[in-house]
XYZ file of C-alpha atoms in Angstrom:
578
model
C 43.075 107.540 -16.288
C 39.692 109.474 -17.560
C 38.119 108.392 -20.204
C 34.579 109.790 -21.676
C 32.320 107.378 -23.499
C 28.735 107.455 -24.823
C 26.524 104.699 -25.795
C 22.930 103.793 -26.299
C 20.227 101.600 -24.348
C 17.031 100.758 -24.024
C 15.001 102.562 -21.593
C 13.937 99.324 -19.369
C 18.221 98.794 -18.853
C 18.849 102.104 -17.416
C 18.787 100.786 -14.168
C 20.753 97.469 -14.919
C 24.333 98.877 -13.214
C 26.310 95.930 -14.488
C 24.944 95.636 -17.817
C 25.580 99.593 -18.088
C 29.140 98.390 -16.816
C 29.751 96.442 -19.758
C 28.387 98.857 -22.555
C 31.175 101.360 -21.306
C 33.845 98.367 -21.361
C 32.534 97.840 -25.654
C 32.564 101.570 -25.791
C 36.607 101.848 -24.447
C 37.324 99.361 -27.102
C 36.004 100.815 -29.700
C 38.106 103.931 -28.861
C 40.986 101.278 -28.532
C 41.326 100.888 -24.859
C 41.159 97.198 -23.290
C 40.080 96.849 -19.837
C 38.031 94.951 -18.168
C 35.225 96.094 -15.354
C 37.542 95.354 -12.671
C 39.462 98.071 -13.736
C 37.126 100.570 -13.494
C 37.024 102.319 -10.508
C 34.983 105.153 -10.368
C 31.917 105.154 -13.313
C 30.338 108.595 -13.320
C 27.013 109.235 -14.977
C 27.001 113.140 -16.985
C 24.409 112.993 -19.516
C 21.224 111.490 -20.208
C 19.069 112.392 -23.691
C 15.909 110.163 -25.468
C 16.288 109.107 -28.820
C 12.946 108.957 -30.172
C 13.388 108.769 -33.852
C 12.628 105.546 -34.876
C 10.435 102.904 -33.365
C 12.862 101.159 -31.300
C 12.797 104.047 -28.677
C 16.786 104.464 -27.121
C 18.826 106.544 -24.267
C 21.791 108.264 -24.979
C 23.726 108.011 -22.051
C 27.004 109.834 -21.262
C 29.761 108.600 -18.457
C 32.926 109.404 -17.581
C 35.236 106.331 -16.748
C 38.141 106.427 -14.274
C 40.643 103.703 -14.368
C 43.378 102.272 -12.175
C 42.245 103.834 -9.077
C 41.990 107.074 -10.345
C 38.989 108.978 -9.069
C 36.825 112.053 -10.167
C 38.318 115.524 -10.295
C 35.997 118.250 -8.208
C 33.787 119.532 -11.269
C 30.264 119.175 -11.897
C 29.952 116.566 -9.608
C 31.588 118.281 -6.437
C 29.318 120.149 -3.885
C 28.729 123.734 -4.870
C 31.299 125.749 -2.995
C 29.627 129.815 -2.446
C 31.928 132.661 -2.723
C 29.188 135.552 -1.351
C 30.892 137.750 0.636
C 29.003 139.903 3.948
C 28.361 143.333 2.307
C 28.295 146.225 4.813
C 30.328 148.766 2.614
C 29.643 151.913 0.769
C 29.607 150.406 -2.813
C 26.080 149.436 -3.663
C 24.095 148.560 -7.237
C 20.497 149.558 -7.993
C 18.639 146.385 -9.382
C 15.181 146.210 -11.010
C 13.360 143.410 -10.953
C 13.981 139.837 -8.793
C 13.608 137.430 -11.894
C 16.359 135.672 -12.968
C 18.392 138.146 -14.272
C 18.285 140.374 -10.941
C 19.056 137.732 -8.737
C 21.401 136.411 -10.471
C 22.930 139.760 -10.736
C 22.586 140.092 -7.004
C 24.585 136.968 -6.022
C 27.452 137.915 -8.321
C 27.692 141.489 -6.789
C 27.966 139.639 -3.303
C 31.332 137.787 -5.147
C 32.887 141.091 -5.296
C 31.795 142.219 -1.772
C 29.194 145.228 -3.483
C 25.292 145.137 -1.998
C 23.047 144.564 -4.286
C 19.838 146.275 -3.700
C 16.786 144.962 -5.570
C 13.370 146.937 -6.035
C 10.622 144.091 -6.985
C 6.889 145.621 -7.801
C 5.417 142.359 -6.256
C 5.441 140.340 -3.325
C 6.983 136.887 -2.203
C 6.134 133.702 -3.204
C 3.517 132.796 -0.539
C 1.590 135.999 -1.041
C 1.512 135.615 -5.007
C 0.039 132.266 -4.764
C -2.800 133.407 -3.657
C -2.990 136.311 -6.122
C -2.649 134.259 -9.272
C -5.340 131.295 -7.463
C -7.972 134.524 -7.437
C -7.319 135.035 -10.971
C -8.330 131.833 -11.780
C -10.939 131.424 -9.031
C -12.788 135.142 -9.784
C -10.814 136.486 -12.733
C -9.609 139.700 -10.507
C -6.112 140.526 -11.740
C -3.443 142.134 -9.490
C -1.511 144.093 -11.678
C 1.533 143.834 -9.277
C 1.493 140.294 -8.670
C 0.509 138.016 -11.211
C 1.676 135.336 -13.493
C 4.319 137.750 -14.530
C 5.595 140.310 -11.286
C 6.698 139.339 -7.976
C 9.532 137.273 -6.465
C 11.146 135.078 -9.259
C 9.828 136.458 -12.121
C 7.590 135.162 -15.044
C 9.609 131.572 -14.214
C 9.149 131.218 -10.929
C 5.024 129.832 -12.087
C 6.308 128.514 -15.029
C 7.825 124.556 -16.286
C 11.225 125.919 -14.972
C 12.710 124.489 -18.295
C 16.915 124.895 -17.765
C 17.550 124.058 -21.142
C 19.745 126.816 -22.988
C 21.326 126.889 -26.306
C 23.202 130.091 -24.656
C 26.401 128.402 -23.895
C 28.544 131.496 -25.524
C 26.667 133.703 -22.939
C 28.026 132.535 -19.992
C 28.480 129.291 -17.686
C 25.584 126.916 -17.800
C 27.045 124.627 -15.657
C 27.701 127.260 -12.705
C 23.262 128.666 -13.082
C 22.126 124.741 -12.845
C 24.934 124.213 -9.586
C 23.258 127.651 -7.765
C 19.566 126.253 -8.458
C 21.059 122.824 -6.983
C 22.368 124.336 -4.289
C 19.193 126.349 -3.408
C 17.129 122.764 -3.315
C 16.600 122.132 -7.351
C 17.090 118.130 -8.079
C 20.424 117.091 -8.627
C 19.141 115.787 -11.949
C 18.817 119.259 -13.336
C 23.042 119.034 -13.853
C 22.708 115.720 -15.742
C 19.257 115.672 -17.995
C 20.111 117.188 -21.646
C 16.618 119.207 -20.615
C 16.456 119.554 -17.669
C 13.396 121.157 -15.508
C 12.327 121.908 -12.301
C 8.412 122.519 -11.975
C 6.690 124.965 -11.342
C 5.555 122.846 -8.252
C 9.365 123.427 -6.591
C 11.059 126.623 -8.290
C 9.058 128.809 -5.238
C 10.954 127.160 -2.800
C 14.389 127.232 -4.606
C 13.745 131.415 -5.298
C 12.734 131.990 -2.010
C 15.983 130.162 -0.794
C 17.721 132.311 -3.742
C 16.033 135.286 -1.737
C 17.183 134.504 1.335
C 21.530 134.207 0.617
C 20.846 137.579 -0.801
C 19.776 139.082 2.308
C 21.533 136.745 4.903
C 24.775 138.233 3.247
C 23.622 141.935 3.652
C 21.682 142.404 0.410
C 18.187 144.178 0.252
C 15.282 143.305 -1.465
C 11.924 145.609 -1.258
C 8.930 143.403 -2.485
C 5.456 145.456 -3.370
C 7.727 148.209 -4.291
C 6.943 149.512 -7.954
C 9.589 151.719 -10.010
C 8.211 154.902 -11.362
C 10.393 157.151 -12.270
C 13.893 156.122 -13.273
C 16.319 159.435 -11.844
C 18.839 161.011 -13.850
C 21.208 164.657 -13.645
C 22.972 166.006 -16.710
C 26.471 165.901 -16.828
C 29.265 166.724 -19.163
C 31.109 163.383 -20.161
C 31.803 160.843 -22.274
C 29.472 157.987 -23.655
C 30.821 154.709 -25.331
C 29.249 154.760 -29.164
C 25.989 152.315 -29.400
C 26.850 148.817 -29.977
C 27.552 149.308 -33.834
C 30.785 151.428 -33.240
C 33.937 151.360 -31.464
C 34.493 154.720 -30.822
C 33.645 156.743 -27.966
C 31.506 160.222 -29.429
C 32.649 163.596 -27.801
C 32.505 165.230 -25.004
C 28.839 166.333 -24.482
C 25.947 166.514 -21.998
C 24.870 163.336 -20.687
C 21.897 161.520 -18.574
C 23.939 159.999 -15.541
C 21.760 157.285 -13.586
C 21.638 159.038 -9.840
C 18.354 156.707 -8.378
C 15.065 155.245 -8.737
C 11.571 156.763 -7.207
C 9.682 153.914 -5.789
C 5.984 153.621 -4.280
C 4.755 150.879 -1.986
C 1.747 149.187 -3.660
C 0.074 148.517 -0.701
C 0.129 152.247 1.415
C 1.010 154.256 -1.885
C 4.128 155.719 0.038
C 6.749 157.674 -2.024
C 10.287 157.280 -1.634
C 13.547 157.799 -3.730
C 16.771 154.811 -3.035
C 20.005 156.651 -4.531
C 22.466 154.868 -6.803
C 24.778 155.316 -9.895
C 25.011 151.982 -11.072
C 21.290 150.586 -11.983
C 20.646 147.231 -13.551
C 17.185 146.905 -15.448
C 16.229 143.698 -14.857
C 11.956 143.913 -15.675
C 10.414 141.568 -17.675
C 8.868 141.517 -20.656
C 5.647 142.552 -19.265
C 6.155 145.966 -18.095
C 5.656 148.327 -20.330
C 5.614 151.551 -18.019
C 9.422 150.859 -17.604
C 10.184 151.601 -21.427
C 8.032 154.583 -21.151
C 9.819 155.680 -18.471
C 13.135 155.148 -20.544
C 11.505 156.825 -23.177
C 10.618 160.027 -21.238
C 14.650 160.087 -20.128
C 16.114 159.206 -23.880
C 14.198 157.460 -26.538
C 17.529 156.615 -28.660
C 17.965 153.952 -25.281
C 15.249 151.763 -26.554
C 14.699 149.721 -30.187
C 11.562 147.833 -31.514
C 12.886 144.125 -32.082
C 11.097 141.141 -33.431
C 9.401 138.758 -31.070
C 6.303 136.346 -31.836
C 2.900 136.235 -31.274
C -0.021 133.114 -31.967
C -1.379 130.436 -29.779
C -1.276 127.305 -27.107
C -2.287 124.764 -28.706
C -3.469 121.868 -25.976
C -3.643 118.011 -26.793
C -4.411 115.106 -24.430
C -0.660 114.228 -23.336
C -1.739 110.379 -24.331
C -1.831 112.387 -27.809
C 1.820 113.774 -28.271
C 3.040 110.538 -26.672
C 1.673 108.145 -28.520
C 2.904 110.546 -31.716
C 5.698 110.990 -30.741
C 6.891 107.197 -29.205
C 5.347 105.981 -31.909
C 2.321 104.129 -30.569
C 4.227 102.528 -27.771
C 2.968 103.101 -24.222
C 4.682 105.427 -22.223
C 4.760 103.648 -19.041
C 6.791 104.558 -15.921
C 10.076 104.568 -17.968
C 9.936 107.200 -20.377
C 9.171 110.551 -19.582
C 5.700 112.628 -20.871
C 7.038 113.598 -24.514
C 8.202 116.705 -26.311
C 8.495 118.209 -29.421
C 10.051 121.061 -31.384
C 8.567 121.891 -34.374
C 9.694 125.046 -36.466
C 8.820 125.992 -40.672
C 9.080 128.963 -42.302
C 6.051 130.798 -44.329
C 6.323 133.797 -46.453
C 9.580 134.879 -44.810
C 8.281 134.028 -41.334
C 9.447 131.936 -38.704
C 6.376 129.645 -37.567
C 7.456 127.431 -34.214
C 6.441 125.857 -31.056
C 7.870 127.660 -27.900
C 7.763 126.685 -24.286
C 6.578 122.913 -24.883
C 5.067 121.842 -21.480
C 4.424 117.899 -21.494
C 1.834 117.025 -19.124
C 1.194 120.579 -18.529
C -1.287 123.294 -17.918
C -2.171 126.539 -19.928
C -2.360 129.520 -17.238
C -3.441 133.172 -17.261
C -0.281 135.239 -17.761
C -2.103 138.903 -18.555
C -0.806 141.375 -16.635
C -3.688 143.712 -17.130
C -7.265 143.925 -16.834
C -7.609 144.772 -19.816
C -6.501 142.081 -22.227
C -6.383 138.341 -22.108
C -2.664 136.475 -22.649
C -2.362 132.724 -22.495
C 1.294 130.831 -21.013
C 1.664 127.051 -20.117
C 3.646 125.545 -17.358
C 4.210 122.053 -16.273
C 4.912 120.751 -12.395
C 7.861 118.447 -11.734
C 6.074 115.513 -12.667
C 4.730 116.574 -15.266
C 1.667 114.072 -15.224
C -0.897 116.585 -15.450
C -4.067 114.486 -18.145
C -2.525 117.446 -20.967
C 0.518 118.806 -22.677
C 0.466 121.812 -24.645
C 3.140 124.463 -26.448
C 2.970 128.014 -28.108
C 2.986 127.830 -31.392
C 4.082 131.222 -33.145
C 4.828 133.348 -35.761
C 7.956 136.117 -35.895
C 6.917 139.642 -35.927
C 9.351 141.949 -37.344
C 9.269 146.006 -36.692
C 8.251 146.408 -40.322
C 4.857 144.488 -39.461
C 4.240 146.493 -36.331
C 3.683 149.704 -39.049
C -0.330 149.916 -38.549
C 0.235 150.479 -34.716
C 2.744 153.021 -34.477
C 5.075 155.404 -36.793
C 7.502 152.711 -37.825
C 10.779 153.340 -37.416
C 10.961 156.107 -35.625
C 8.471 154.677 -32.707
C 10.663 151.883 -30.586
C 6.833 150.948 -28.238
C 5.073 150.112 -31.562
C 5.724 147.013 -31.041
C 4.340 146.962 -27.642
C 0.895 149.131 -28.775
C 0.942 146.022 -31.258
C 0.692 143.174 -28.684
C -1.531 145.675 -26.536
C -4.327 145.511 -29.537
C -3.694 141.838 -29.818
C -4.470 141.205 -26.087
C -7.155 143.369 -25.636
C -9.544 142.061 -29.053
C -8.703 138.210 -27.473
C -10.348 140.149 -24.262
C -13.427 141.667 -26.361
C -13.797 138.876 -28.135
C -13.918 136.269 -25.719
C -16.524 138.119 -23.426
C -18.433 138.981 -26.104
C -18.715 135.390 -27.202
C -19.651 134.313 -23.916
C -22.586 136.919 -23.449
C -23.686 135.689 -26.635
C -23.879 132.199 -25.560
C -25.302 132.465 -22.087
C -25.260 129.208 -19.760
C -22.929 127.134 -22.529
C -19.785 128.238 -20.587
C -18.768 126.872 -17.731
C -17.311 129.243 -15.751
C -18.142 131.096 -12.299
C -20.795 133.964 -11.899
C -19.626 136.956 -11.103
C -21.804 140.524 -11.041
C -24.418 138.033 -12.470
C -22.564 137.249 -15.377
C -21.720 133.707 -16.375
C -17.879 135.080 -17.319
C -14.713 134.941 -15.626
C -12.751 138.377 -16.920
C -9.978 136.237 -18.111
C -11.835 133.971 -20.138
C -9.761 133.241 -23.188
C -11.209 133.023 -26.584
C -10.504 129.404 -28.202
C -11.240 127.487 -31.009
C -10.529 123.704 -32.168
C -7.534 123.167 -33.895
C -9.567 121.878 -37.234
C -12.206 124.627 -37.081
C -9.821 126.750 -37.392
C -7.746 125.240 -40.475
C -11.530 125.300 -41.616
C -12.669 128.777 -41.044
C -15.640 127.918 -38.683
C -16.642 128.541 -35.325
C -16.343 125.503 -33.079
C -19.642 124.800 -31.691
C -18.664 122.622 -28.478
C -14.961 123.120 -27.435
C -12.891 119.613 -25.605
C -12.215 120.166 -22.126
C -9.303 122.284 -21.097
C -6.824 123.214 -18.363
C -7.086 126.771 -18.586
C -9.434 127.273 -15.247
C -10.535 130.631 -16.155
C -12.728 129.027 -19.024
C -12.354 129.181 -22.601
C -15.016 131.043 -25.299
C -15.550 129.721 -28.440
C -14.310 132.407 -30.944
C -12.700 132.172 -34.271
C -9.484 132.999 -33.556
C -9.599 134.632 -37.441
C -11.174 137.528 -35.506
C -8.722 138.101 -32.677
C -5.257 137.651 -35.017
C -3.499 139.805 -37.415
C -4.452 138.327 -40.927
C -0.625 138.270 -41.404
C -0.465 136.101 -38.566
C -3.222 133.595 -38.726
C -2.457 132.816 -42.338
C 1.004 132.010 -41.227
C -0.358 129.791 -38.610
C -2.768 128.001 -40.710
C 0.046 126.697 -43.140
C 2.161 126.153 -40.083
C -0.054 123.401 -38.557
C -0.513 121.974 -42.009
C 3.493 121.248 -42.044
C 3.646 120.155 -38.301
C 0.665 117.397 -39.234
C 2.983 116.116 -42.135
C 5.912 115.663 -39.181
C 3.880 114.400 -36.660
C 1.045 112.748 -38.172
C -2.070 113.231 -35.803
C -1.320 116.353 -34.648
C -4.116 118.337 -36.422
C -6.807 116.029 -34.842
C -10.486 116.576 -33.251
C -9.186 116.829 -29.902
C -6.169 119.626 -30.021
C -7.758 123.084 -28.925
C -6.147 126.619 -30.020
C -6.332 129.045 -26.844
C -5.274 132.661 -27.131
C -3.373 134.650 -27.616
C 0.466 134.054 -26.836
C 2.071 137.193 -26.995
C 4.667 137.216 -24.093
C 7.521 134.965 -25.707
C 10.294 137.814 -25.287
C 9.725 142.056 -25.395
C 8.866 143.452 -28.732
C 11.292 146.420 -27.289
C 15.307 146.396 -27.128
C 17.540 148.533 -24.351
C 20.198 148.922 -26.315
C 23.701 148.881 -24.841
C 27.375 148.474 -25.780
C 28.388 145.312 -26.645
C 31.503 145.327 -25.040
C 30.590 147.630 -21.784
C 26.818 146.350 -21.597
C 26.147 149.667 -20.498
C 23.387 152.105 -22.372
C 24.764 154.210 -25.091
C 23.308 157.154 -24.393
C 22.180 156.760 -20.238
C 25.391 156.153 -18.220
C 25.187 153.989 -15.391
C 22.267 152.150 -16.457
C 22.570 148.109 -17.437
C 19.747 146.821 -19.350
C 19.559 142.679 -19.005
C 17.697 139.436 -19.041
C 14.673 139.171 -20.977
C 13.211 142.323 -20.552
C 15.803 144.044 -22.379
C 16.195 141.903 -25.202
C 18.784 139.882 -23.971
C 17.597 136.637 -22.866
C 15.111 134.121 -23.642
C 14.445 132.212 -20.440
C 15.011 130.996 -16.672
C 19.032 130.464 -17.408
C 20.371 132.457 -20.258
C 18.658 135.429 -18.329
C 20.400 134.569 -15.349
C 23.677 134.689 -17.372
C 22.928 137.600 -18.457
C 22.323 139.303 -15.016
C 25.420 137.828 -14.196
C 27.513 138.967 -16.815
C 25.804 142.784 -16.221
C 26.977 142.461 -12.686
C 30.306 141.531 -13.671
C 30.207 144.960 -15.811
C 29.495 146.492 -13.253
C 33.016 145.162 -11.147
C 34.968 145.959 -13.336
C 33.748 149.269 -13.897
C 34.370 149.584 -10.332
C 37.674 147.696 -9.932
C 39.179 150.185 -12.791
C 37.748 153.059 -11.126
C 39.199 152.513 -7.856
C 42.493 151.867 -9.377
């Protein structure tokens, strides 16, 4: 027999096997089954959460029990078993962008025997690590490989956080078995949150990477999209996601191909294709101008969120949030979710990264945008999180001709970046020799210097005159970050913190630093598409998915999502061939 039982320890008696043994015997009795530990014969370990509430700090552990010599059925806990398939064949699907979304996308085309073919505007993993060290290091920006473009996507430099309320989306389980097949820690398919690191995910994409092309799949790194091909036709178009009903027979954009160039010689070519998943980002706005320019009734303004990182020691959030007790080698470097609303806003931490670092994640020379990631060990001396406000479309109404403009959103963030930019520099010029940052053209400024401020002064309405020390190499200016946010926004935050403090007391403290701005938690922009096809309304062929789209809000829902596209995309196929 199976049985499933939960129960509580501490954290020192997690490794105590027999003493675990005889919590799950008290736990079968309370459900009202009597054995004793001989009996079991197979004690399989599923779930493992913290439970840091009260002072007496617990783990919620999950098994599953198998009696009478019964053993465990091949689920979670079986080796992955591939399905790819060697593609060869005629039938082949357009894919833009190698994030999570597009490769995920690509290995479920290979189920179904059809080649995926990905275009990705930057390069591999080794080559991008030494892009996003010189932003750091000299503050010069690659546009096409950064913290946000090239092989993996925004996550592939990021905490690789698998945790996903998403479940309705798609199959959790089956994204966290592919990432453990392609080298993640088996402990990603047993932690309630799990993560990977950004120390390990560019190993595990560039294994992802390499199934895709050992099984006849392309992939065409440095190669930037720019211009997304369609013909007119006469047809029929399903009705946006709102209706049911197909409209009548009119003239349509058909997807026929993409135009490519190769960042690196400039060269021009055009890859053909009918079927085209758009699986970008949320950092690329030249692909929703290009939609645009084809149809602007494909693309929405949504809400997304802008604000800050704010950075603590990690000895800080732990000590909060255990309660004063020392962390030690048994519990892990503490989190923390923290959400309020003000005025009819949503105020919230995002992307908490415990013993973490706060990283350069512009995408453009022009502006300044702050991310955080955390490696696998996540020991790094400081943890930090975004903490931000929701934007709606009505607020985006100074920056562009609300409704009608679906990018005003996106000229809204643009501002936002580039007065961070402005402001930071200017702060720095104005304070020669107190930053600490390289020269460069004789200037004591790194071009992605961030503006920051401490988290007090800024409750207090005052420029911080010295600033803690930080993780965000670039350097940091000292700015009041009053200057750099919408009013609408900063308010928000201000009364935001105050709430957080009351939660976790010592939060607003001397030593927690505001660095900005965060602006890249999702796409301010929407592709829209049927809810039932997941194709565009009004541009057949094309598949919008993953973040970039609107879909998705990290590593594994957008990887559902690219999956579920793909599968579109079969049985599109499937019923045509019929």
């Amino acid at each position: 027999m199976k049985y499933s039982i939960s129960f509580n320890c501490l954290p020192e008696e997690e490794k105590n096997d027999a003493l675990l043994r005889s919590k799950a015997v008290k736990a079968l009795r309370k459900q009202g089954i009597s054995i004793g530990e001989k009996q079991i014969s197979s004690f399989v370990f599923k779930k493992k959460s913290i439970d840091a509430r009260k002072r007496d700090i617990k783990l919620f552990l999950r098994y599953d029990v198998y009696t009478d010599g019964d053993k465990p059925e091949d689920d979670q806990d079986a080796e992955f078993l591939p399905h790819w398939k060697n593609v060869r064949g005629e039938k082949r699907v357009l894919i833009i962008g190698a994030g999570p979304a597009g490769l995920f996308a690509a290995l479920t085309l290979l189920e179904a025997g059809i080649k995926p073919i990905i275009v990705e505007r930057g390069p591999e993993t080794s080559q991008r690590k030494r892009d996003i060290a010189d932003i750091s290091r000299t503050g010069v920006l690659n546009i096409d490989s950064n913290y946000c473009f090239g092989e993996g996507g925004a996550g592939t430099f990021s905490d690789g956080k698998l945790f996903s309320r998403s479940a309705k989306r798609g199959n959790i389980g089956r994204v966290l078995q592919i990432l453990a097949f392609h080298g993640a820690d088996g402990k990603i398919l047993t932690d309630a949150h799990p993560h990977i690191g950004t120390d390990k995910l560019p190993v595990i994409i560039d294994n992802i990477k390499k199934t895709i092309v050992s099984y006849g799949g392309e992939i065409y790194f440095n190669s930037r999209c720019t211009e997304i091909l369609t013909e007119k036709k006469s047809g029929v178009l399903a009705a946006a996601a709102a209706g049911d009903k197909p409209v009548e027979t009119c003239v349509i954009q058909v997807i026929c191909g993409v135009k490519v160039v190769d960042t690196h010689t400039g060269e021009e070519r055009v890859i053909k294709g009918d079927k085209l998943i758009l699986a970008c980002g949320h950092s690329a706005p030249d692909i929703y101008k290009m939609l645009e320019a084809v149809d602007k009734k494909a693309l929405e303004a949504k809400t997304f969120a802008v604000g800050v990182r704010v950075e603590h020691p990690r000895e800080v959030i732990d000590k909060i949030q255990y309660h004063g007790r020392e962390r030690g080698e048994v519990l892990p470097a503490a989190e923390y979710r923290l959400t309020t609303q003000v005025d009819g806003r949503g105020v919230y931490s995002f992307c908490m990264c415990p013993g973490g670092l706060v990283v350069p994640s512009a995408s453009s020379p022009d502006g300044v945008v702050v991310n955080g990631m955390s490696p696998s060990s996540r020991n790094a001396y400081w943890s930090n999180a975004a903490i931000v406000v929701e934007c709606r479309p009505e607020d985006y109404v100074s920056w562009g001709d609300f409704p009608s403009d679906p990018l005003a959103g996106l000229n809204f963030r643009t501002q936002i970046e580039q007065a961070a930019k402005k402001a930071a520099t200017q702060a720095a010029l104005d304070r020669q020799g107190a930053l600490d940052t390289p020269m460069r053209d004789g200037k004591p400024i790194n071009p992605q210097t961030a503006p920051a401020q401490k988290l007090t002064d800024f409750l207090a309405g005052k420029v911080s005159e010295t600033l803690p020390k930080t993780s965000y190499t670039p350097g940091i200016s000292s700015v009041n970050l009053d200057e750099v946010l919408p009013e609408h926004i900063s308010k928000r935050l201000k009364e935001g913190f105050h709430a957080f403090d009351q939660r976790m007391k010592g939060f607003v403290c001397g030593e927690a630093l505001l660095i900005a701005p965060e602006t890249r938690t999702s796409t301010p922009v929407r592709i829209l598409r049927d809810a039932k096809t997941l194709e565009s309304p009004s541009i057949k062929g094309l598949f919008p998915a993953g973040e970039g789209s609107g879909y998705a809000g990290g590593i594994v829902s957008s990887a559902m999502d690219g999956e579920n596209s793909a599968k579109a995309i079969i049985s599109a196929v499937q019923k045509a061939g019929k």
